[in-house]
Amino acid sequence: LLHAFDVMEAASTRTTQASSSSPPHRVRRRISFKRRPTQGMDSQALTDEAAWTGLALAAALPLLGAALPRDQHGCCVMPHPHPLVKRTARAGRYINVLGRPSYHTNRACDNCDEAICDRVYYACSEGCDIDFCKRCHARLEALFSGIDRRLATWVARFVGRAASFALTRLSTAERRALVSELAFCWPAPMFERLVRAVVDVADAKVVHLQDNTDHISADTEFWNTVGFLQLLYAANQLPANECRFGELVPRGPRVSR
């Protein structure tokens, strides 16, 4: 599914380049198809890119649910992309106010946000600015003990790629067509599962913004995921704002809360 977005991006780039290099009287048109009107809906063109985006989301939906574990606060968490290695402080030993030996590590735990005073802590093996105290590391290891880490990482990547494709490769008209497709053609349980999966990934990634990048703005997939949530919000509200053919009143939002 990730490869499908690579293929679609490459095809979109080639189409754009071919259109810009063709003579004015031989401009190539993008191939598109129209869906069959259902339940009195007006026919709306769906290009290949918009259609495949919806199909990829639907195909990946069984893998997206419950892939990320939740911590003691109910927030989804995702594993760090690189292995964590054990570090040992060898200097800066002192006795704290409780009479216990502690160490000046000059580091703070990225999970509990407290200063790391233990001699042993855990850091990223690839040099990312992330550290965990011994207690939080043990807690996270227990949290991910029954979870497929590769699947959790894949889910975060897939949601980010799908959101980036929808926001950067689809035109405004194509995004509107995708929103209409999600609003009126997707079954309500499928749409709610998609919303929950994207919210979970965004919730988990917001904790790792500072961990994985030097600058928050550098994580474009995260911000595209936030933008994709706005598309889902538009799809959720669309049935409440439009009265379709054969309906006396609007349906209301797809997800009530």
Short mmCIF file of N, CA and C in Angstrom, two decimals, residues 2 9 11 31 53 92 98 116 118 129 145 164-165 169 171 195 220 223 230 250:
data_model
loop_
_atom_site.label_atom_id
_atom_site.label_comp_id
_atom_site.label_asym_id
_atom_site.label_seq_id
_atom_site.Cartn_x
_atom_site.Cartn_y
_atom_site.Cartn_z
N LEU A 2 1.98 1.22 0.75
CA LEU A 2 2.89 2.36 0.70
C LEU A 2 3.49 2.51 -0.69
N GLU A 9 2.39 8.90 -6.96
CA GLU A 9 3.14 10.15 -6.95
C GLU A 9 4.01 10.26 -8.20
N ALA A 11 3.49 8.75 -11.09
CA ALA A 11 2.61 8.94 -12.25
C ALA A 11 2.09 10.36 -12.32
N ILE A 31 -6.62 11.28 -17.22
CA ILE A 31 -7.64 10.24 -17.33
C ILE A 31 -8.45 10.22 -16.04
N THR A 53 -6.83 6.86 -3.59
CA THR A 53 -6.62 7.26 -2.20
C THR A 53 -7.70 6.66 -1.31
N GLY A 92 29.63 12.83 38.26
CA GLY A 92 28.57 13.68 38.77
C GLY A 92 27.76 13.06 39.87
N LEU A 98 17.00 13.17 49.94
CA LEU A 98 16.48 11.98 50.61
C LEU A 98 17.60 11.05 51.06
N ILE A 116 16.70 13.16 34.85
CA ILE A 116 17.21 11.80 35.04
C ILE A 116 18.35 11.85 36.04
N ASP A 118 19.11 8.86 37.89
CA ASP A 118 19.64 7.51 38.07
C ASP A 118 20.94 7.35 37.29
N ASP A 129 17.58 13.14 19.75
CA ASP A 129 17.54 13.82 21.04
C ASP A 129 16.38 13.27 21.87
N SER A 145 5.12 -4.93 24.88
CA SER A 145 5.48 -6.35 24.91
C SER A 145 4.54 -7.21 24.08
N SER A 164 -0.26 12.97 3.37
CA SER A 164 0.59 13.82 2.53
C SER A 164 0.16 13.76 1.08
N PHE A 165 -0.20 12.57 0.61
CA PHE A 165 -0.64 12.44 -0.78
C PHE A 165 -1.93 13.21 -1.00
N ARG A 169 -0.83 16.11 -3.40
CA ARG A 169 -0.94 15.61 -4.76
C ARG A 169 -2.32 15.77 -5.36
N SER A 171 -5.75 17.80 -6.23
CA SER A 171 -6.19 19.18 -6.42
C SER A 171 -7.35 19.48 -5.48
N VAL A 195 -11.51 7.60 11.16
CA VAL A 195 -11.29 8.79 11.97
C VAL A 195 -10.51 8.43 13.23
N THR A 220 6.82 17.17 8.22
CA THR A 220 5.71 17.54 7.34
C THR A 220 4.59 16.52 7.37
N TRP A 223 2.12 17.35 10.14
CA TRP A 223 1.24 18.47 9.84
C TRP A 223 0.26 18.11 8.73
N GLN A 230 -8.71 17.66 9.11
CA GLN A 230 -9.67 18.68 8.69
C GLN A 230 -10.53 18.18 7.54
N PRO A 250 -31.53 16.86 6.63
CA PRO A 250 -30.15 16.36 6.56
C PRO A 250 -29.93 15.20 7.51
#
